[in-house]
XYZ file of C-alpha atoms in Angstrom:
705
model
C 93.921 167.094 68.136
C 90.362 166.452 66.930
C 87.977 169.038 65.492
C 84.192 168.715 65.671
C 81.909 171.121 63.854
C 78.882 172.155 65.899
C 75.762 174.003 64.773
C 77.141 177.275 66.095
C 80.881 176.749 66.318
C 83.914 174.506 66.661
C 84.898 172.078 69.397
C 88.577 171.110 69.545
C 89.848 168.326 71.817
C 93.486 167.476 72.436
C 95.019 164.143 73.442
C 94.465 164.823 77.161
C 90.712 165.309 76.496
C 91.018 169.054 77.124
C 88.221 170.710 75.188
C 87.674 174.255 73.962
C 84.580 175.521 72.145
C 84.660 178.610 69.910
C 81.460 180.125 68.588
C 81.586 180.994 64.878
C 78.461 182.725 63.625
C 78.022 182.389 59.874
C 81.210 180.374 59.339
C 82.198 179.702 55.751
C 85.590 178.052 55.060
C 88.131 179.989 53.003
C 91.303 178.529 51.441
C 93.571 181.030 53.171
C 92.888 183.437 56.022
C 95.050 186.055 57.745
C 98.470 184.612 58.593
C 99.059 183.458 62.164
C 102.795 182.856 61.753
C 104.095 186.397 62.282
C 101.429 187.168 64.863
C 102.424 184.245 67.082
C 105.964 185.569 67.490
C 104.507 188.614 69.261
C 102.934 186.405 71.922
C 106.057 184.402 72.719
C 109.255 183.295 71.036
C 108.674 179.947 69.370
C 104.891 180.010 69.843
C 103.067 177.689 67.441
C 99.581 176.552 66.563
C 99.080 172.825 66.068
C 95.784 173.294 64.223
C 94.678 176.350 62.207
C 91.236 176.869 60.680
C 90.368 179.718 58.320
C 86.944 181.009 57.388
C 84.785 184.091 57.035
C 82.463 184.885 59.944
C 80.038 187.442 61.263
C 81.254 186.992 64.847
C 83.562 184.858 67.001
C 82.742 183.900 70.615
C 85.599 182.855 72.905
C 85.566 180.730 76.093
C 84.998 182.465 79.479
C 88.685 183.054 80.208
C 90.972 186.084 80.229
C 91.539 187.362 76.680
C 94.391 189.580 75.505
C 94.550 191.616 72.308
C 97.686 192.302 70.278
C 97.916 195.116 67.758
C 100.322 193.769 65.147
C 101.220 197.248 63.915
C 102.326 198.491 67.342
C 103.014 195.218 69.205
C 100.900 196.633 72.005
C 99.249 194.031 74.262
C 96.232 194.737 76.435
C 93.882 192.625 78.505
C 90.282 193.034 77.447
C 88.005 194.418 80.143
C 84.489 193.101 80.792
C 83.323 196.604 81.625
C 83.973 198.248 78.281
C 83.342 197.775 74.598
C 86.526 197.741 72.550
C 86.727 199.132 69.035
C 89.239 197.498 66.712
C 90.274 199.960 63.999
C 91.277 199.168 60.449
C 94.517 197.314 61.164
C 95.714 193.797 61.993
C 95.036 192.118 65.334
C 95.360 188.859 67.166
C 93.504 187.761 70.273
C 94.908 185.000 72.448
C 93.601 183.148 75.451
C 95.067 180.414 77.634
C 91.952 178.277 77.671
C 91.986 174.499 78.184
C 93.651 174.484 74.782
C 95.622 177.617 73.854
C 93.604 179.712 71.440
C 94.603 182.379 68.881
C 92.299 184.459 66.651
C 93.863 186.511 63.828
C 91.749 189.106 62.007
C 91.793 192.540 60.392
C 89.563 195.327 61.676
C 87.216 197.031 61.889
C 85.491 195.032 64.615
C 83.854 195.447 68.007
C 84.608 193.395 71.107
C 82.352 193.015 74.137
C 81.508 190.599 76.939
C 78.206 188.749 77.060
C 77.088 186.791 80.123
C 74.926 183.724 80.459
C 73.675 182.028 83.617
C 76.259 179.716 85.141
C 79.342 181.445 83.735
C 81.232 184.694 84.174
C 81.000 185.907 80.586
C 82.399 185.243 77.132
C 84.176 187.650 74.827
C 82.530 188.204 71.437
C 84.175 189.850 68.422
C 81.597 191.181 65.969
C 82.312 192.342 62.425
C 80.242 194.775 60.336
C 80.391 192.298 57.435
C 81.526 188.709 56.997
C 85.269 188.875 57.584
C 88.087 186.334 57.068
C 89.671 185.061 60.292
C 92.215 182.404 61.212
C 91.742 180.490 64.462
C 94.708 178.576 65.865
C 94.801 175.914 68.579
C 97.792 174.619 70.542
C 97.756 171.859 73.137
C 99.458 172.254 76.504
C 99.740 168.462 76.917
C 102.288 167.050 74.524
C 103.939 163.654 74.804
C 107.651 164.157 75.397
C 109.775 161.855 73.252
C 113.287 162.927 74.311
C 115.055 160.661 76.808
C 118.136 161.517 78.848
C 120.252 158.448 79.633
C 122.683 158.529 82.560
C 124.564 156.010 84.733
C 122.800 154.836 87.880
C 124.973 156.986 90.148
C 124.528 160.220 92.051
C 126.648 161.948 89.395
C 124.361 160.509 86.734
C 121.261 161.829 88.504
C 122.934 165.252 88.812
C 123.564 165.244 85.058
C 119.922 164.365 84.438
C 118.629 167.133 86.714
C 120.839 169.622 84.898
C 119.445 168.537 81.532
C 115.807 168.580 82.659
C 115.827 172.364 83.008
C 115.740 172.516 79.199
C 111.961 172.194 79.566
C 111.737 175.940 80.294
C 113.692 177.987 77.777
C 112.383 181.357 79.008
C 114.893 183.075 81.314
C 112.993 186.313 81.956
C 110.477 186.571 84.836
C 107.900 185.276 82.348
C 109.234 181.787 83.184
C 106.781 181.899 86.115
C 103.806 181.491 83.769
C 102.449 177.913 83.910
C 102.391 177.771 80.101
C 106.206 178.016 79.989
C 106.681 174.849 82.056
C 106.778 172.042 79.517
C 107.175 168.463 80.657
C 110.898 167.670 80.921
C 112.542 164.797 79.020
C 112.313 161.285 80.386
C 115.205 159.803 82.366
C 116.591 156.289 81.976
C 119.662 154.568 83.370
C 122.346 153.150 81.094
C 126.056 152.461 80.915
C 126.894 155.821 79.340
C 125.552 159.365 79.331
C 123.395 160.438 76.403
C 121.757 163.875 76.406
C 119.954 164.423 73.073
C 121.093 167.488 71.145
C 117.532 168.825 71.179
C 117.717 168.861 74.979
C 121.263 170.168 75.324
C 120.619 172.995 72.844
C 117.439 174.102 74.628
C 118.955 174.247 78.096
C 119.751 177.874 78.984
C 123.105 178.664 80.593
C 121.976 180.665 83.614
C 125.347 180.855 85.361
C 123.928 179.201 88.477
C 125.209 175.997 90.103
C 123.929 173.771 92.888
C 126.722 171.923 94.693
C 125.788 168.911 96.830
C 127.600 165.989 98.493
C 127.476 162.449 97.122
C 124.011 161.734 98.521
C 120.749 161.193 96.620
C 118.781 162.904 99.370
C 120.263 166.280 98.462
C 119.533 165.799 94.768
C 115.881 164.956 95.356
C 115.114 167.692 97.863
C 116.922 170.319 95.773
C 115.365 169.245 92.456
C 112.737 171.983 92.079
C 115.128 174.789 93.021
C 117.547 173.413 90.442
C 114.793 173.191 87.855
C 113.430 176.697 88.280
C 116.852 178.356 88.397
C 118.144 176.331 85.452
C 121.103 175.423 87.632
C 123.899 173.042 86.744
C 124.088 170.358 89.440
C 127.520 169.305 90.676
C 128.265 166.395 93.019
C 131.381 166.911 95.118
C 132.041 164.239 97.780
C 132.121 165.809 101.224
C 131.063 169.219 99.918
C 128.881 171.560 101.914
C 125.601 172.101 100.012
C 125.687 175.511 98.356
C 124.190 177.611 95.594
C 126.722 179.366 93.387
C 125.391 182.472 91.672
C 128.214 183.964 89.640
C 131.003 184.680 92.129
C 128.634 184.413 95.062
C 128.347 181.278 97.212
C 125.254 180.767 99.359
C 125.449 178.037 102.008
C 122.342 175.844 102.155
C 123.207 173.857 105.281
C 122.907 170.127 105.802
C 119.819 167.967 106.050
C 117.251 168.262 107.439
C 117.502 172.093 107.341
C 118.720 171.927 103.711
C 115.308 170.877 102.396
C 113.597 173.805 104.146
C 116.243 176.220 102.895
C 115.891 175.134 99.265
C 112.100 175.376 99.560
C 112.367 178.911 100.960
C 114.759 179.989 98.203
C 112.482 178.565 95.520
C 109.463 180.444 96.881
C 111.523 183.640 97.220
C 112.830 183.591 93.638
C 109.602 182.378 92.061
C 107.230 184.807 93.759
C 109.473 187.844 93.311
C 109.783 186.911 89.628
C 105.969 186.861 89.484
C 105.974 190.513 90.559
C 108.865 191.442 88.255
C 107.076 190.042 85.192
C 104.523 192.851 85.620
C 107.034 195.153 83.944
C 106.949 193.034 80.793
C 104.426 192.923 77.948
C 102.650 189.809 79.260
C 102.530 190.768 82.936
C 99.961 193.055 84.469
C 99.829 194.427 87.981
C 99.434 191.900 90.792
C 97.727 192.705 94.072
C 101.089 192.089 95.773
C 103.007 194.479 93.498
C 103.549 196.996 96.292
C 105.968 194.611 98.044
C 108.625 195.771 95.572
C 108.384 199.242 97.079
C 108.741 197.805 100.571
C 111.755 195.734 99.515
C 113.378 198.482 97.448
C 113.159 196.527 94.183
C 112.765 197.919 90.656
C 110.508 195.775 88.444
C 111.631 197.427 85.191
C 115.298 196.774 85.934
C 114.684 193.229 87.136
C 112.606 192.305 84.094
C 115.605 193.123 81.879
C 118.148 191.466 84.203
C 119.546 187.973 83.750
C 118.266 185.130 85.903
C 121.508 185.060 87.900
C 121.349 188.821 88.467
C 117.771 188.571 89.687
C 118.566 185.707 92.066
C 121.500 187.646 93.514
C 119.236 190.647 94.073
C 116.488 188.556 95.649
C 118.967 186.989 98.070
C 119.616 190.444 99.550
C 115.951 191.232 100.259
C 113.982 190.749 103.469
C 111.567 188.382 101.755
C 110.407 186.873 105.028
C 108.883 190.234 105.936
C 106.456 189.958 102.999
C 106.189 186.157 102.585
C 102.670 186.010 104.022
C 101.454 188.313 101.240
C 101.991 185.482 98.758
C 100.136 182.155 98.532
C 101.298 179.114 100.434
C 103.232 176.847 98.067
C 100.847 174.885 95.873
C 102.282 171.375 96.233
C 104.736 169.490 98.422
C 105.888 165.994 97.501
C 107.402 163.536 99.952
C 109.551 161.252 97.809
C 111.789 158.395 98.884
C 115.251 159.322 97.503
C 115.898 156.105 95.578
C 117.136 155.351 92.082
C 113.771 153.705 91.361
C 112.051 157.080 91.819
C 114.397 159.065 89.564
C 112.289 158.294 86.480
C 109.313 159.991 88.167
C 111.136 163.281 88.766
C 110.480 164.717 85.258
C 106.734 164.231 85.714
C 106.800 165.929 89.110
C 109.108 168.792 88.147
C 106.641 170.174 85.625
C 104.472 171.061 88.659
C 107.486 172.567 90.494
C 106.663 171.153 93.948
C 108.635 171.426 97.135
C 110.436 168.118 97.758
C 110.817 166.773 101.281
C 112.095 163.518 102.726
C 109.172 161.290 103.788
C 108.933 161.033 107.557
C 106.006 159.731 109.589
C 104.948 157.992 112.769
C 102.400 155.303 113.497
C 98.873 156.648 113.694
C 96.818 155.654 116.698
C 93.087 155.280 116.365
C 92.575 158.222 118.709
C 94.799 160.462 116.535
C 93.015 159.315 113.408
C 89.610 160.154 114.829
C 90.734 163.538 116.115
C 92.308 164.481 112.785
C 89.289 163.313 110.843
C 86.715 165.107 112.967
C 88.649 168.380 112.577
C 88.741 168.158 108.768
C 85.129 169.032 108.056
C 82.996 171.962 106.982
C 81.217 171.643 110.337
C 82.814 173.316 113.353
C 80.898 171.267 115.938
C 79.969 167.830 114.583
C 76.827 166.305 116.099
C 77.385 163.817 118.898
C 78.094 160.234 117.902
C 78.208 157.229 120.177
C 81.349 158.010 122.239
C 84.022 155.768 123.640
C 85.872 156.404 126.895
C 87.737 159.281 125.216
C 84.542 160.933 124.042
C 85.265 159.960 120.417
C 83.376 157.815 117.944
C 84.642 154.239 118.037
C 85.589 152.842 114.646
C 87.306 149.562 113.824
C 89.227 148.598 110.691
C 87.813 145.217 109.812
C 87.469 145.850 106.093
C 90.617 147.466 104.690
C 93.303 146.357 107.167
C 95.371 149.366 106.035
C 97.940 150.499 108.584
C 97.851 154.279 108.338
C 100.673 156.605 109.355
C 100.728 160.279 110.280
C 103.056 162.131 107.863
C 105.222 165.017 109.002
C 104.210 167.693 106.524
C 106.066 170.772 105.366
C 104.525 173.940 103.942
C 102.062 173.469 101.113
C 98.419 173.627 100.126
C 98.503 170.100 98.712
C 100.638 167.102 99.621
C 101.621 163.884 97.824
C 103.469 160.798 99.090
C 105.780 158.697 96.878
C 107.249 156.388 99.493
C 106.448 153.373 101.644
C 103.493 153.324 104.061
C 100.001 154.723 103.595
C 99.693 158.230 105.051
C 96.584 160.091 106.093
C 95.801 163.586 104.695
C 97.877 163.242 101.498
C 97.494 161.431 98.191
C 99.471 158.186 98.077
C 101.077 157.808 94.681
C 103.340 155.469 92.693
C 105.727 155.844 89.727
C 103.220 153.950 87.577
C 100.616 156.708 88.024
C 102.805 159.133 86.053
C 104.038 156.697 83.423
C 100.480 155.511 82.818
C 99.442 158.980 81.675
C 101.477 158.595 78.494
C 99.281 155.804 77.174
C 96.146 157.899 77.593
C 97.698 160.766 75.633
C 98.284 158.306 72.790
C 94.627 157.257 72.626
C 92.428 158.273 69.736
C 88.946 159.697 70.168
C 87.613 162.915 71.662
C 84.788 161.480 73.776
C 85.103 161.600 77.557
C 83.884 158.130 78.496
C 82.296 157.490 81.902
C 81.118 154.096 83.194
C 78.719 154.209 86.156
C 78.424 150.796 87.843
C 75.720 150.098 90.439
C 76.294 146.787 92.209
C 74.241 147.629 95.290
C 70.572 148.432 94.737
C 70.348 150.151 98.130
C 72.667 152.886 96.817
C 70.571 153.739 93.749
C 70.198 157.344 94.911
C 73.929 157.957 94.487
C 73.911 156.207 91.124
C 71.025 158.256 89.727
C 72.299 161.583 91.072
C 75.839 160.898 89.869
C 74.563 160.273 86.351
C 72.635 163.558 86.491
C 75.836 165.382 87.422
C 77.862 163.719 84.656
C 75.160 164.763 82.194
C 75.385 168.442 83.243
C 78.250 169.135 80.821
C 77.787 166.086 78.585
C 77.255 168.112 75.412
C 79.944 170.659 76.193
C 82.589 168.056 77.081
C 81.359 165.346 74.700
C 80.767 162.901 77.580
C 79.604 159.393 76.718
C 77.998 157.709 79.755
C 77.614 153.934 80.092
C 75.259 152.668 82.814
C 75.658 149.162 84.282
C 73.764 147.481 87.122
C 74.268 144.284 89.104
C 77.014 143.059 86.818
C 79.157 139.936 87.130
C 82.831 139.551 87.984
C 83.691 139.094 84.319
C 81.652 142.135 83.287
C 83.257 144.371 85.914
C 86.707 143.153 84.872
C 85.896 144.045 81.253
C 84.741 147.491 82.397
C 88.106 148.244 84.002
C 90.040 146.711 81.122
C 88.037 148.617 78.498
C 88.843 152.219 77.579
C 87.205 154.616 80.051
C 88.185 158.017 81.369
C 86.325 157.404 84.631
C 84.808 154.313 86.249
C 82.468 155.142 89.145
C 81.806 151.947 91.119
C 79.007 151.948 93.701
C 78.701 148.871 95.864
C 80.420 146.813 98.528
C 83.889 145.454 99.006
C 85.080 142.500 101.083
C 88.584 141.138 101.554
C 88.113 139.081 98.369
C 87.423 142.185 96.292
C 84.606 144.294 94.869
C 81.216 142.625 95.223
C 79.551 141.495 91.998
C 76.386 139.578 91.157
C 78.247 136.253 91.106
C 81.209 136.817 93.446
C 84.057 139.240 94.060
C 86.543 140.906 91.733
C 90.059 141.482 93.010
C 91.441 144.243 90.801
C 94.885 142.714 91.284
C 93.685 139.894 89.011
C 93.123 142.241 86.053
C 95.408 141.921 83.063
C 95.409 145.711 82.751
C 93.405 148.719 83.857
C 92.434 151.127 81.107
C 90.327 153.290 83.416
C 92.130 156.629 83.425
C 90.494 157.582 86.737
C 88.102 155.816 89.085
C 85.997 156.221 92.195
C 85.522 153.052 94.232
C 82.712 154.055 96.581
C 82.828 150.857 98.598
C 83.939 150.059 102.135
C 87.708 149.702 102.550
C 88.457 149.931 98.823
C 92.045 151.224 99.153
C 93.722 147.889 98.193
C 91.633 147.691 95.011
C 92.534 151.274 94.127
C 96.247 150.682 94.607
C 96.046 147.653 92.323
C 94.298 149.714 89.626
C 97.155 152.244 89.661
C 99.735 149.485 89.319
C 97.698 147.965 86.482
C 97.420 151.161 84.440
C 95.230 153.894 85.991
C 96.349 157.424 86.917
C 94.315 158.344 90.004
C 91.157 157.543 91.903
C 89.115 157.920 95.046
C 88.996 155.119 97.629
C 87.998 154.493 101.235
C 90.000 153.259 104.215
C 87.029 152.216 106.299
C 83.424 151.150 106.421
C 81.211 154.077 105.428
C 77.484 154.533 105.853
C 75.510 154.201 102.617
C 73.938 157.633 103.131
C 77.338 159.279 103.631
C 78.824 157.387 100.697
C 75.985 158.629 98.495
C 76.609 162.235 99.503
C 80.321 161.984 98.759
C 79.788 160.117 95.498
C 77.279 162.520 93.996
C 79.316 165.581 94.978
C 82.543 164.058 93.656
C 80.862 163.322 90.324
C 79.814 166.924 89.870
C 83.171 168.342 90.917
C 84.970 166.093 88.430
C 83.017 167.436 85.463
C 83.428 170.997 86.752
C 87.201 170.688 86.415
C 88.419 169.954 89.944
C 91.468 167.715 90.313
C 90.873 164.272 91.828
C 92.372 165.238 95.209
C 90.761 168.655 95.436
C 87.391 167.302 94.326
C 87.402 164.434 96.804
C 88.602 166.710 99.610
C 85.585 168.970 99.227
C 83.186 166.087 98.695
C 84.301 164.235 101.817
C 84.386 167.277 104.090
C 80.599 167.159 104.233
C 80.909 164.087 106.466
C 81.456 163.721 110.180
C 84.526 161.537 109.573
C 85.894 162.771 106.233
C 89.248 161.001 106.396
C 87.522 157.702 105.658
C 88.100 158.771 102.020
C 91.445 159.204 100.280
C 93.088 159.524 96.868
C 95.499 156.983 95.426
C 97.679 157.821 92.418
C 98.420 161.298 91.052
C 95.952 163.414 92.997
C 96.685 166.515 90.902
C 95.237 164.853 87.796
C 92.265 166.634 86.209
C 89.599 164.621 84.400
C 87.819 167.463 82.596
C 89.057 171.024 82.788
C 86.853 173.910 83.782
C 85.780 176.542 81.280
C 87.278 179.081 83.665
C 90.525 177.036 83.748
C 90.746 176.906 87.545
C 87.358 176.129 89.122
C 86.596 178.239 92.199
C 85.654 177.064 95.660
C 83.667 179.672 97.549
C 82.695 180.416 101.136
C 79.822 182.723 102.048
C 79.289 184.481 105.384
C 76.309 186.652 106.249
C 76.478 189.795 108.399
C 73.046 191.397 108.508
C 72.276 192.798 105.060
C 75.809 192.245 103.808
C 77.550 189.106 102.618
C 81.245 188.288 102.655
C 82.457 186.023 99.842
C 85.797 184.216 100.070
C 86.939 182.797 96.725
C 89.681 180.192 96.323
C 91.201 179.230 92.972
C 93.749 176.508 93.551
C 95.071 173.855 91.174
C 98.731 172.861 91.129
C 99.079 173.011 87.342
C 98.114 176.732 87.404
C 100.838 177.772 89.886
C 102.121 181.205 88.893
C 98.957 182.152 87.037
C 96.535 184.799 88.198
C 92.809 185.281 88.622
C 90.743 188.420 88.195
C 87.031 188.893 88.831
C 84.797 190.234 86.099
C 82.157 191.279 88.619
C 84.144 192.999 91.345
C 86.656 195.815 91.080
C 90.098 194.782 92.281
C 93.421 196.487 92.790
C 95.318 194.196 90.462
C 95.298 190.480 89.820
C 95.557 187.782 92.466
C 98.003 184.907 92.146
C 96.377 181.492 91.967
C 96.202 180.064 95.480
C 95.581 183.384 97.207
C 92.051 183.760 98.584
C 90.094 186.818 97.493
C 87.465 188.431 99.723
C 84.519 190.573 98.619
C 81.734 192.247 100.599
C 78.468 192.550 98.667
C 74.766 193.203 99.085
C 71.987 190.766 98.179
C 71.596 192.098 94.641
C 75.268 191.671 93.794
C 75.298 188.250 95.462
C 72.441 187.039 93.260
C 74.358 188.205 90.207
C 77.485 186.452 91.471
C 75.664 183.161 92.054
C 74.867 183.110 88.346
C 78.514 183.278 87.270
C 79.630 179.739 88.097
C 78.276 176.260 88.715
C 80.958 175.671 91.366
C 79.826 174.960 94.942
C 79.631 177.358 97.883
C 80.071 176.603 101.576
C 77.465 178.435 103.654
C 76.821 177.838 107.351
C 79.238 174.901 107.221
C 77.330 173.076 104.492
C 78.142 172.667 100.821
C 75.552 174.155 98.463
C 75.115 174.355 94.713
C 74.377 177.899 93.474
C 70.732 177.300 92.538
C 70.028 175.618 95.885
C 71.717 178.393 97.838
C 69.809 181.077 95.958
C 66.547 179.446 97.002
C 67.733 179.053 100.608
C 68.771 182.695 100.917
C 65.520 183.854 99.359
C 63.622 182.020 102.105
C 65.721 183.519 104.910
């Protein structure tokens, strides 16, 4: 974790390049400030701060995220409201915020807290002191490298043992286990001749009294992995057994495949979402907008918060959850994973996100199906006419990529990933290497976010110049270092990928021999290694080059399946650049960038599509839709990133009846004055009249209307 002193504050960057900036007016270091140790235990058992700085200040300004205050004399916890000024009396306090890096501020009153707003953000919380006052500021990363390794035999029983041990990653057994900050990355899994579960893992694993019983078949272990993980269940392989969940003396039949995978997914959603409501009775909860479902289901949040995990699961099994399921978000992520021993080592990386697991099934994709699917996946409802074929559809041939696409059979989920053979449309195609590669980037030194912009096609200069402008938008805030290269050689492009970069944005052409350079073509398969954490290959049919980069060391990137028009490529490239620095994941960012096109499925993500290059100040960047009805406007706001599953969002501008779970759209009706104020709260894009706008552009457009 690196600390940089700024003119007006502190910037702290962890190994994953997550950055948090804290304003410190009048900072003067002191040898010892108020102690954080006792205060941290109030927030959560075992809470720590990796880095602590102490100094006297006149004021402290926090990032624009939700802030909670703890009175250390009463242990009372309250969320700070943007609509009121809070007076801190003469006693001890700690503020904490789950920013990109967890943040803790320990101080003694008196003090005053209030929100201040600046254009482009929703407001920051400022604590002001009457005189210079000692404070201690603690920082804790959410992205630690896991060193523990569980070794098991390469058998179904061995995999069951590993899945049992992996639940040690979440030691919280109360409904607070739904918070994303409680889901640490599980230990690694390796195969060996004997079983070895480190004591640090075995001791951390809670005994929940829940068992998952499955037959001797890897398919059941894979598709039941997330249910096992969330429930902290012991996994038992019994040859010929009927799949079942044992909760105390109760046995719940789960059926056989393929219905088994749907049943485990439904049970996971049931237990997880009802726990989200139950946590509202605890000190860290707060009322959710869906809290009234407990009244409909006859559930008692206070009783359930104090109940054991097994007791809660047994209670949830008796509810009519299906009657209220549509009140909760669709599941954030579904992964389609080939149930092989080779993929077992990837399960710990995936389980931290708690996805649904399904068996990968697909069928060959005809060109007609591909065109129909693509034309429907756009911001535009009625795309302009293109030159039709006999079916009335645009005719496209695949002469560049030669990728045989398949149509995946998808289960429920807002996002989908594919870890199996074939190249599917609509989902991110990933590989075990994408998840293992992340470890090497966490081990890198340096806090700069390095971006290389390569222009190897002069006709696409517009994209190049606009992309650089977008990367520069948050360059100071995120400490972005931008390298610009033009018309470079094969050797120079190879060095660019092999050098240390967080993002390589290539703009040019691609032929079957590789990416076009000034003196030939670079096949990325020829690289010794790729040290580009992420990439965007904005070139025709670049999928094969992207897949090679993942296998050589990258995590994720954007590619194309087909020939794309230069003008459309430029639009996607510039939008993608801006969304990356605003904190969108690779898949979510490319999805919104490509949906401006007539044929958006020409673009796809290879590698771990949930990977985030640079996190948003607001943690989960919003995507917004605007609809006009006379003098009123309807705003639909979506916050949706898989790592934030179980978290909540709350507007600082609009009054709401509780807090909305991440992934659940929020709708507001406002007048022009309130809309103008709202447009100033975020740099994130807005879809209006089926086009994507940036806030400043939309403000001008609406003013003209």
